[in-house]
PDB file of C-alpha atoms in Angstrom:
ATOM      1  CA  ASN A   1      -4.852  -3.095   0.733  1.00 70.00           C
ATOM      2  CA  ALA A   2      -2.951  -0.089   2.005  1.00 78.00           C
ATOM      3  CA  GLY A   3       0.330  -1.394  -0.056  1.00 92.00           C
ATOM      4  CA  VAL A   4       3.264   0.115   1.910  1.00 96.00           C
ATOM      5  CA  THR A   5       2.995   2.304   4.834  1.00 97.00           C
ATOM      6  CA  GLN A   6       5.734   4.293   6.627  1.00 97.00           C
ATOM      7  CA  THR A   7       5.647   6.234   9.895  1.00 96.00           C
ATOM      8  CA  PRO A   8       6.338   8.768  10.719  1.00 97.00           C
ATOM      9  CA  LYS A   9       5.986  11.065   7.815  1.00 96.00           C
ATOM     10  CA  PHE A  10       7.995  13.878   9.169  1.00 96.00           C
ATOM     11  CA  GLN A  11      10.577  13.993  11.964  1.00 96.00           C
ATOM     12  CA  VAL A  12      13.378  16.595  13.517  1.00 97.00           C
ATOM     13  CA  LEU A  13      15.934  15.222  15.600  1.00 96.00           C
ATOM     14  CA  LYS A  14      19.013  16.664  17.469  1.00 97.00           C
ATOM     15  CA  THR A  15      22.320  15.376  16.907  1.00 97.00           C
ATOM     16  CA  GLY A  16      22.871  12.156  18.981  1.00 97.00           C
ATOM     17  CA  GLN A  17      19.397  11.316  19.338  1.00 97.00           C
ATOM     18  CA  SER A  18      17.814   7.989  18.269  1.00 96.00           C
ATOM     19  CA  MET A  19      14.833   6.905  16.441  1.00 96.00           C
ATOM     20  CA  THR A  20      13.245   4.049  14.522  1.00 97.00           C
ATOM     21  CA  LEU A  21      11.575   4.439  11.213  1.00 98.00           C
ATOM     22  CA  GLN A  22       8.746   1.857  10.614  1.00 97.00           C
ATOM     23  CA  CYS A  23       7.588   0.184   7.506  1.00 97.00           C
ATOM     24  CA  ALA A  24       5.046  -2.352   6.929  1.00 97.00           C
ATOM     25  CA  GLN A  25       3.400  -3.945   3.659  1.00 96.00           C
ATOM     26  CA  ASP A  26       0.326  -6.030   3.213  1.00 95.00           C
ATOM     27  CA  MET A  27       1.027  -7.671  -0.200  1.00 91.00           C
ATOM     28  CA  ASN A  28       2.642 -10.733   1.149  1.00 91.00           C
ATOM     29  CA  HIS A  29       6.253  -9.656  -0.554  1.00 92.00           C
ATOM     30  CA  ASN A  30       9.300 -11.495   0.530  1.00 91.00           C
ATOM     31  CA  SER A  31      11.926  -8.741   0.109  1.00 93.00           C
ATOM     32  CA  MET A  32      11.824  -5.271   1.605  1.00 96.00           C
ATOM     33  CA  TYR A  33      14.288  -2.365   1.262  1.00 97.00           C
ATOM     34  CA  TRP A  34      15.264   0.935   3.018  1.00 98.00           C
ATOM     35  CA  TYR A  35      16.590   3.734   0.620  1.00 98.00           C
ATOM     36  CA  ARG A  36      17.704   7.374   1.307  1.00 97.00           C
ATOM     37  CA  GLN A  37      17.278  10.052  -1.126  1.00 96.00           C
ATOM     38  CA  ASP A  38      19.414  13.088  -1.142  1.00 93.00           C
ATOM     39  CA  PRO A  39      19.321  15.897  -3.855  1.00 84.00           C
ATOM     40  CA  GLY A  40      21.301  15.197  -7.011  1.00 78.00           C
ATOM     41  CA  MET A  41      22.116  11.543  -5.586  1.00 80.00           C
ATOM     42  CA  GLY A  42      19.150   9.476  -6.614  1.00 85.00           C
ATOM     43  CA  LEU A  43      17.979   6.789  -4.406  1.00 93.00           C
ATOM     44  CA  ARG A  44      20.815   4.841  -2.505  1.00 95.00           C
ATOM     45  CA  LEU A  45      20.178   1.456  -0.837  1.00 95.00           C
ATOM     46  CA  ILE A  46      20.855   1.163   2.926  1.00 97.00           C
ATOM     47  CA  TYR A  47      19.907  -2.218   3.833  1.00 97.00           C
ATOM     48  CA  TYR A  48      17.541  -4.756   2.484  1.00 96.00           C
ATOM     49  CA  SER A  49      16.000  -7.975   3.541  1.00 96.00           C
ATOM     50  CA  ALA A  50      15.512 -10.746   0.753  1.00 91.00           C
ATOM     51  CA  SER A  51      13.218 -12.792   3.076  1.00 90.00           C
ATOM     52  CA  GLU A  52      12.065 -12.887   6.533  1.00 91.00           C
ATOM     53  CA  GLY A  53      15.039 -13.396   9.027  1.00 90.00           C
ATOM     54  CA  THR A  54      17.697 -12.074   6.634  1.00 94.00           C
ATOM     55  CA  THR A  55      19.237  -8.561   6.147  1.00 97.00           C
ATOM     56  CA  ASP A  56      22.008  -7.315   4.184  1.00 96.00           C
ATOM     57  CA  LYS A  57      23.701  -4.198   3.811  1.00 96.00           C
ATOM     58  CA  GLY A  58      23.382  -2.043   0.697  1.00 94.00           C
ATOM     59  CA  GLU A  59      25.534   0.806  -0.549  1.00 92.00           C
ATOM     60  CA  VAL A  60      25.246   3.203   2.379  1.00 95.00           C
ATOM     61  CA  PRO A  61      24.610   1.076   5.616  1.00 97.00           C
ATOM     62  CA  ASN A  62      26.906   3.102   7.989  1.00 96.00           C
ATOM     63  CA  GLY A  63      24.989   4.661  11.018  1.00 96.00           C
ATOM     64  CA  TYR A  64      21.955   2.540  10.427  1.00 97.00           C
ATOM     65  CA  ASN A  65      20.625  -0.701  11.901  1.00 97.00           C
ATOM     66  CA  VAL A  66      17.581  -2.796  10.631  1.00 97.00           C
ATOM     67  CA  SER A  67      15.237  -5.558  11.965  1.00 96.00           C
ATOM     68  CA  ARG A  68      12.937  -7.713   9.844  1.00 96.00           C
ATOM     69  CA  LEU A  69      10.395  -8.259  12.534  1.00 86.00           C
ATOM     70  CA  ASN A  70       8.270 -10.504  10.379  1.00 95.00           C
ATOM     71  CA  LYS A  71       7.146 -10.906   6.817  1.00 95.00           C
ATOM     72  CA  ARG A  72       5.161  -7.648   7.038  1.00 96.00           C
ATOM     73  CA  GLU A  73       7.459  -5.413   8.914  1.00 97.00           C
ATOM     74  CA  PHE A  74      11.026  -4.046   8.167  1.00 98.00           C
ATOM     75  CA  SER A  75      12.296  -1.036  10.631  1.00 97.00           C
ATOM     76  CA  LEU A  76      15.342   1.067  10.330  1.00 98.00           C
ATOM     77  CA  ARG A  77      17.104   2.615  13.378  1.00 97.00           C
ATOM     78  CA  LEU A  78      19.358   5.509  13.718  1.00 96.00           C
ATOM     79  CA  GLU A  79      21.275   4.899  17.126  1.00 93.00           C
ATOM     80  CA  SER A  80      22.994   8.385  16.989  1.00 96.00           C
ATOM     81  CA  ALA A  81      21.709  10.680  14.478  1.00 96.00           C
ATOM     82  CA  ALA A  82      23.987  13.125  12.562  1.00 97.00           C
ATOM     83  CA  PRO A  83      23.202  16.045  10.228  1.00 96.00           C
ATOM     84  CA  SER A  84      24.603  13.917   7.297  1.00 96.00           C
ATOM     85  CA  GLN A  85      21.506  11.494   7.873  1.00 97.00           C
ATOM     86  CA  THR A  86      19.108  14.357   6.897  1.00 97.00           C
ATOM     87  CA  SER A  87      17.277  12.789   4.031  1.00 96.00           C
ATOM     88  CA  VAL A  88      14.001  11.447   2.666  1.00 97.00           C
ATOM     89  CA  TYR A  89      13.938   7.867   3.544  1.00 98.00           C
ATOM     90  CA  PHE A  90      11.777   5.310   1.532  1.00 98.00           C
ATOM     91  CA  CYS A  91      10.686   1.661   2.079  1.00 98.00           C
ATOM     92  CA  ALA A  92       9.938  -0.573  -0.706  1.00 97.00           C
ATOM     93  CA  SER A  93       8.616  -4.178  -1.132  1.00 95.00           C
ATOM     94  CA  VAL A  94       9.001  -6.502  -3.719  1.00 91.00           C
ATOM     95  CA  THR A  95       8.487 -10.298  -4.766  1.00 76.00           C
ATOM     96  CA  ILE A  96      11.371 -11.330  -6.887  1.00 67.00           C
ATOM     97  CA  LEU A  97       9.997 -13.100  -9.841  1.00 66.00           C
ATOM     98  CA  ALA A  98      12.018 -14.055 -13.066  1.00 62.00           C
ATOM     99  CA  GLY A  99      11.571 -11.163 -15.651  1.00 61.00           C
ATOM    100  CA  TYR A 100       9.412  -8.913 -13.593  1.00 68.00           C
ATOM    101  CA  ASN A 101      10.147  -7.439 -10.167  1.00 78.00           C
ATOM    102  CA  GLU A 102       8.182  -4.253  -9.594  1.00 83.00           C
ATOM    103  CA  GLN A 103       9.011  -2.413  -6.287  1.00 90.00           C
ATOM    104  CA  PHE A 104       6.293  -0.606  -4.505  1.00 93.00           C
ATOM    105  CA  PHE A 105       7.333   2.348  -2.330  1.00 96.00           C
ATOM    106  CA  GLY A 106       5.945   3.842   0.758  1.00 97.00           C
ATOM    107  CA  PRO A 107       5.295   7.608   0.968  1.00 96.00           C
ATOM    108  CA  GLY A 108       8.521   8.397   2.747  1.00 97.00           C
ATOM    109  CA  THR A 109       9.841   9.875   5.899  1.00 97.00           C
ATOM    110  CA  ARG A 110      11.328  13.277   5.973  1.00 96.00           C
ATOM    111  CA  LEU A 111      13.901  13.355   8.491  1.00 97.00           C
ATOM    112  CA  THR A 112      15.824  16.410   9.691  1.00 96.00           C
ATOM    113  CA  VAL A 113      18.865  16.228  12.138  1.00 96.00           C
ATOM    114  CA  LEU A 114      19.984  19.671  13.483  1.00 96.00           C
TER     115      LEU A 114
ATOM    116  CA  ARG B   1      31.877   3.511 -11.848  1.00 73.00           C
ATOM    117  CA  LYS B   2      28.268   4.129 -10.901  1.00 84.00           C
ATOM    118  CA  GLU B   3      25.878   1.360 -11.582  1.00 90.00           C
ATOM    119  CA  VAL B   4      23.376   3.416 -13.515  1.00 93.00           C
ATOM    120  CA  GLU B   5      24.099   6.562 -15.113  1.00 93.00           C
ATOM    121  CA  GLN B   6      21.507   9.084 -16.750  1.00 93.00           C
ATOM    122  CA  ASP B   7      21.436  12.552 -17.987  1.00 86.00           C
ATOM    123  CA  PRO B   8      19.863  14.700 -15.106  1.00 82.00           C
ATOM    124  CA  GLY B   9      18.533  17.348 -17.470  1.00 83.00           C
ATOM    125  CA  PRO B  10      16.371  19.324 -16.990  1.00 91.00           C
ATOM    126  CA  PHE B  11      14.569  18.833 -19.969  1.00 93.00           C
ATOM    127  CA  ASN B  12      11.997  21.795 -20.717  1.00 96.00           C
ATOM    128  CA  VAL B  13       9.799  21.013 -23.784  1.00 96.00           C
ATOM    129  CA  PRO B  14       6.646  22.481 -25.256  1.00 97.00           C
ATOM    130  CA  GLU B  15       3.403  20.505 -25.023  1.00 97.00           C
ATOM    131  CA  GLY B  16       2.912  18.100 -27.960  1.00 97.00           C
ATOM    132  CA  ALA B  17       6.841  17.556 -28.319  1.00 97.00           C
ATOM    133  CA  THR B  18       8.633  14.215 -28.342  1.00 97.00           C
ATOM    134  CA  VAL B  19      11.344  13.715 -25.722  1.00 96.00           C
ATOM    135  CA  ALA B  20      13.795  10.790 -25.083  1.00 95.00           C
ATOM    136  CA  PHE B  21      15.660   9.988 -21.973  1.00 94.00           C
ATOM    137  CA  ASN B  22      18.719   7.754 -22.149  1.00 94.00           C
ATOM    138  CA  CYS B  23      20.424   5.562 -19.240  1.00 95.00           C
ATOM    139  CA  THR B  24      23.447   3.284 -19.187  1.00 96.00           C
ATOM    140  CA  TYR B  25      24.155   0.441 -16.794  1.00 96.00           C
ATOM    141  CA  SER B  26      27.728  -1.020 -15.898  1.00 95.00           C
ATOM    142  CA  ASN B  27      26.793  -4.670 -14.788  1.00 93.00           C
ATOM    143  CA  SER B  28      26.437  -7.132 -17.742  1.00 92.00           C
ATOM    144  CA  ALA B  29      24.702  -9.514 -15.434  1.00 91.00           C
ATOM    145  CA  SER B  30      21.638  -7.138 -14.560  1.00 90.00           C
ATOM    146  CA  GLN B  31      18.416  -8.866 -15.329  1.00 86.00           C
ATOM    147  CA  SER B  32      15.612  -6.442 -15.070  1.00 89.00           C
ATOM    148  CA  PHE B  33      15.058  -2.792 -16.257  1.00 92.00           C
ATOM    149  CA  PHE B  34      12.626  -0.391 -15.339  1.00 94.00           C
ATOM    150  CA  TRP B  35      11.414   3.287 -15.776  1.00 95.00           C
ATOM    151  CA  TYR B  36       9.987   4.919 -12.674  1.00 95.00           C
ATOM    152  CA  ARG B  37       8.364   8.174 -12.281  1.00 96.00           C
ATOM    153  CA  GLN B  38       8.749  10.572  -9.283  1.00 96.00           C
ATOM    154  CA  ASP B  39       6.509  13.615  -8.693  1.00 95.00           C
ATOM    155  CA  CYS B  40       7.852  16.381  -6.488  1.00 89.00           C
ATOM    156  CA  ARG B  41       8.379  15.082  -2.792  1.00 81.00           C
ATOM    157  CA  LYS B  42       6.446  11.838  -3.648  1.00 93.00           C
ATOM    158  CA  GLU B  43       7.492   8.306  -3.804  1.00 95.00           C
ATOM    159  CA  PRO B  44       8.623   6.679  -7.179  1.00 95.00           C
ATOM    160  CA  LYS B  45       6.034   4.632  -8.924  1.00 94.00           C
ATOM    161  CA  LEU B  46       6.549   2.262 -11.794  1.00 92.00           C
ATOM    162  CA  LEU B  47       6.006   3.716 -15.308  1.00 94.00           C
ATOM    163  CA  MET B  48       7.128   0.637 -17.354  1.00 91.00           C
ATOM    164  CA  SER B  49       9.401  -2.267 -17.338  1.00 89.00           C
ATOM    165  CA  VAL B  50      11.991  -2.586 -20.216  1.00 89.00           C
ATOM    166  CA  TYR B  51      12.176  -5.572 -22.329  1.00 79.00           C
ATOM    167  CA  SER B  52      14.754  -6.382 -25.004  1.00 79.00           C
ATOM    168  CA  SER B  53      12.030  -6.658 -27.895  1.00 78.00           C
ATOM    169  CA  GLY B  54      11.031  -2.979 -26.655  1.00 82.00           C
ATOM    170  CA  ASN B  55       7.671  -2.279 -25.414  1.00 89.00           C
ATOM    171  CA  GLU B  56       5.008   0.430 -25.719  1.00 92.00           C
ATOM    172  CA  ASP B  57       2.387   1.650 -23.469  1.00 92.00           C
ATOM    173  CA  GLY B  58       0.462   4.543 -24.992  1.00 96.00           C
ATOM    174  CA  ARG B  59       2.627   7.438 -25.802  1.00 97.00           C
ATOM    175  CA  PHE B  60       5.589   5.786 -23.967  1.00 97.00           C
ATOM    176  CA  THR B  61       8.117   3.514 -25.434  1.00 96.00           C
ATOM    177  CA  ALA B  62      11.027   1.879 -23.700  1.00 95.00           C
ATOM    178  CA  GLN B  63      13.924   0.100 -25.370  1.00 94.00           C
ATOM    179  CA  LEU B  64      16.642  -2.000 -24.023  1.00 94.00           C
ATOM    180  CA  ASN B  65      20.076  -2.807 -25.608  1.00 92.00           C
ATOM    181  CA  ARG B  66      21.853  -5.348 -23.831  1.00 92.00           C
ATOM    182  CA  ALA B  67      24.864  -5.316 -26.041  1.00 92.00           C
ATOM    183  CA  SER B  68      25.439  -1.507 -25.519  1.00 93.00           C
ATOM    184  CA  GLN B  69      24.010  -1.714 -21.850  1.00 94.00           C
ATOM    185  CA  TYR B  70      21.630   1.099 -22.812  1.00 93.00           C
ATOM    186  CA  ILE B  71      17.956   1.673 -21.858  1.00 95.00           C
ATOM    187  CA  SER B  72      15.922   4.479 -23.330  1.00 95.00           C
ATOM    188  CA  LEU B  73      12.424   6.004 -22.811  1.00 96.00           C
ATOM    189  CA  LEU B  74      10.528   7.974 -25.574  1.00 97.00           C
ATOM    190  CA  ILE B  75       7.480  10.062 -24.567  1.00 97.00           C
ATOM    191  CA  ARG B  76       5.619  11.255 -27.641  1.00 98.00           C
ATOM    192  CA  ASP B  77       2.822  14.122 -27.745  1.00 98.00           C
ATOM    193  CA  SER B  78       4.059  15.398 -24.235  1.00 98.00           C
ATOM    194  CA  LYS B  79       1.409  16.633 -21.858  1.00 98.00           C
ATOM    195  CA  LEU B  80       1.668  19.057 -18.972  1.00 97.00           C
ATOM    196  CA  SER B  81       0.892  16.042 -16.796  1.00 97.00           C
ATOM    197  CA  ASP B  82       4.071  14.326 -17.826  1.00 98.00           C
ATOM    198  CA  SER B  83       6.216  16.873 -15.847  1.00 97.00           C
ATOM    199  CA  ALA B  84       8.228  15.018 -13.323  1.00 96.00           C
ATOM    200  CA  THR B  85      11.501  13.174 -12.778  1.00 95.00           C
ATOM    201  CA  TYR B  86      12.123  10.019 -14.568  1.00 96.00           C
ATOM    202  CA  LEU B  87      14.216   7.402 -12.858  1.00 95.00           C
ATOM    203  CA  CYS B  88      16.056   4.649 -14.638  1.00 95.00           C
ATOM    204  CA  VAL B  89      16.247   1.462 -12.410  1.00 95.00           C
ATOM    205  CA  VAL B  90      18.237  -1.784 -12.890  1.00 93.00           C
ATOM    206  CA  ASN B  91      17.700  -4.904 -10.947  1.00 91.00           C
ATOM    207  CA  THR B  92      20.787  -7.097 -10.310  1.00 89.00           C
ATOM    208  CA  GLY B  93      20.280 -10.102  -8.039  1.00 85.00           C
ATOM    209  CA  ASN B  94      18.436  -8.988  -5.063  1.00 85.00           C
ATOM    210  CA  GLN B  95      19.421  -5.256  -5.507  1.00 89.00           C
ATOM    211  CA  PHE B  96      17.767  -2.389  -7.473  1.00 92.00           C
ATOM    212  CA  TYR B  97      20.064   0.401  -8.470  1.00 94.00           C
ATOM    213  CA  PHE B  98      18.735   3.913  -9.477  1.00 94.00           C
ATOM    214  CA  GLY B  99      20.006   6.520 -11.869  1.00 94.00           C
ATOM    215  CA  THR B 100      19.851  10.246 -10.248  1.00 92.00           C
ATOM    216  CA  GLY B 101      16.904  11.091 -12.420  1.00 93.00           C
ATOM    217  CA  THR B 102      16.130  13.111 -15.266  1.00 93.00           C
ATOM    218  CA  SER B 103      13.759  16.070 -14.888  1.00 93.00           C
ATOM    219  CA  LEU B 104      11.044  16.948 -17.371  1.00 96.00           C
ATOM    220  CA  THR B 105       9.011  19.948 -17.571  1.00 96.00           C
ATOM    221  CA  VAL B 106       6.505  20.274 -20.068  1.00 97.00           C
ATOM    222  CA  ILE B 107       5.473  24.113 -20.988  1.00 97.00           C
ATOM    223  CA  PRO B 108       2.138  25.184 -22.168  1.00 95.00           C
TER     224      PRO B 108
END
């Protein structure tokens, strides 16, 4: 099992460019999440998908869109990148069970917007 | 008010020391609690879940106090390899809320 994979690992964009961050998991988890991590801010939730076919906004959704393509894949799109979106982006997956919900994270995408 | 608050540190301790991290959460309806470890520029990884009865895994002990909405992590006999950032995580409904992390450096 590869667990959670993310592509690309690194990306540099110019302001106004668009791109899609890809995430896939092979653990048959129902829920998938996109976070961003900035220095001193911890991980903040951008969007999540509790199950295939559903998506919901998190704490910081502005400037992003998501697609839950199927149970395995959850992509994050930046339509018009801004320098404020320079961050490390982590995708995670989990099956919500009573009493135990371990999140598994991908290795992250380091994005710089110039 | 933030969902989860923790002391950012940094904590610099000698090898063999005991160190404790604390965390508070704001939503009394939160149902699951965790400590994650994050190494520099890497993804977070689960260290341990936290249960009301307290739980221990080797040198690590986690405690939850629901009445005070408080979570703790105790590391005994610190090793150099324990140097990392420790994240307090709270699960409420379908969402997970992260503290900003506490940085630990264990010094030889």
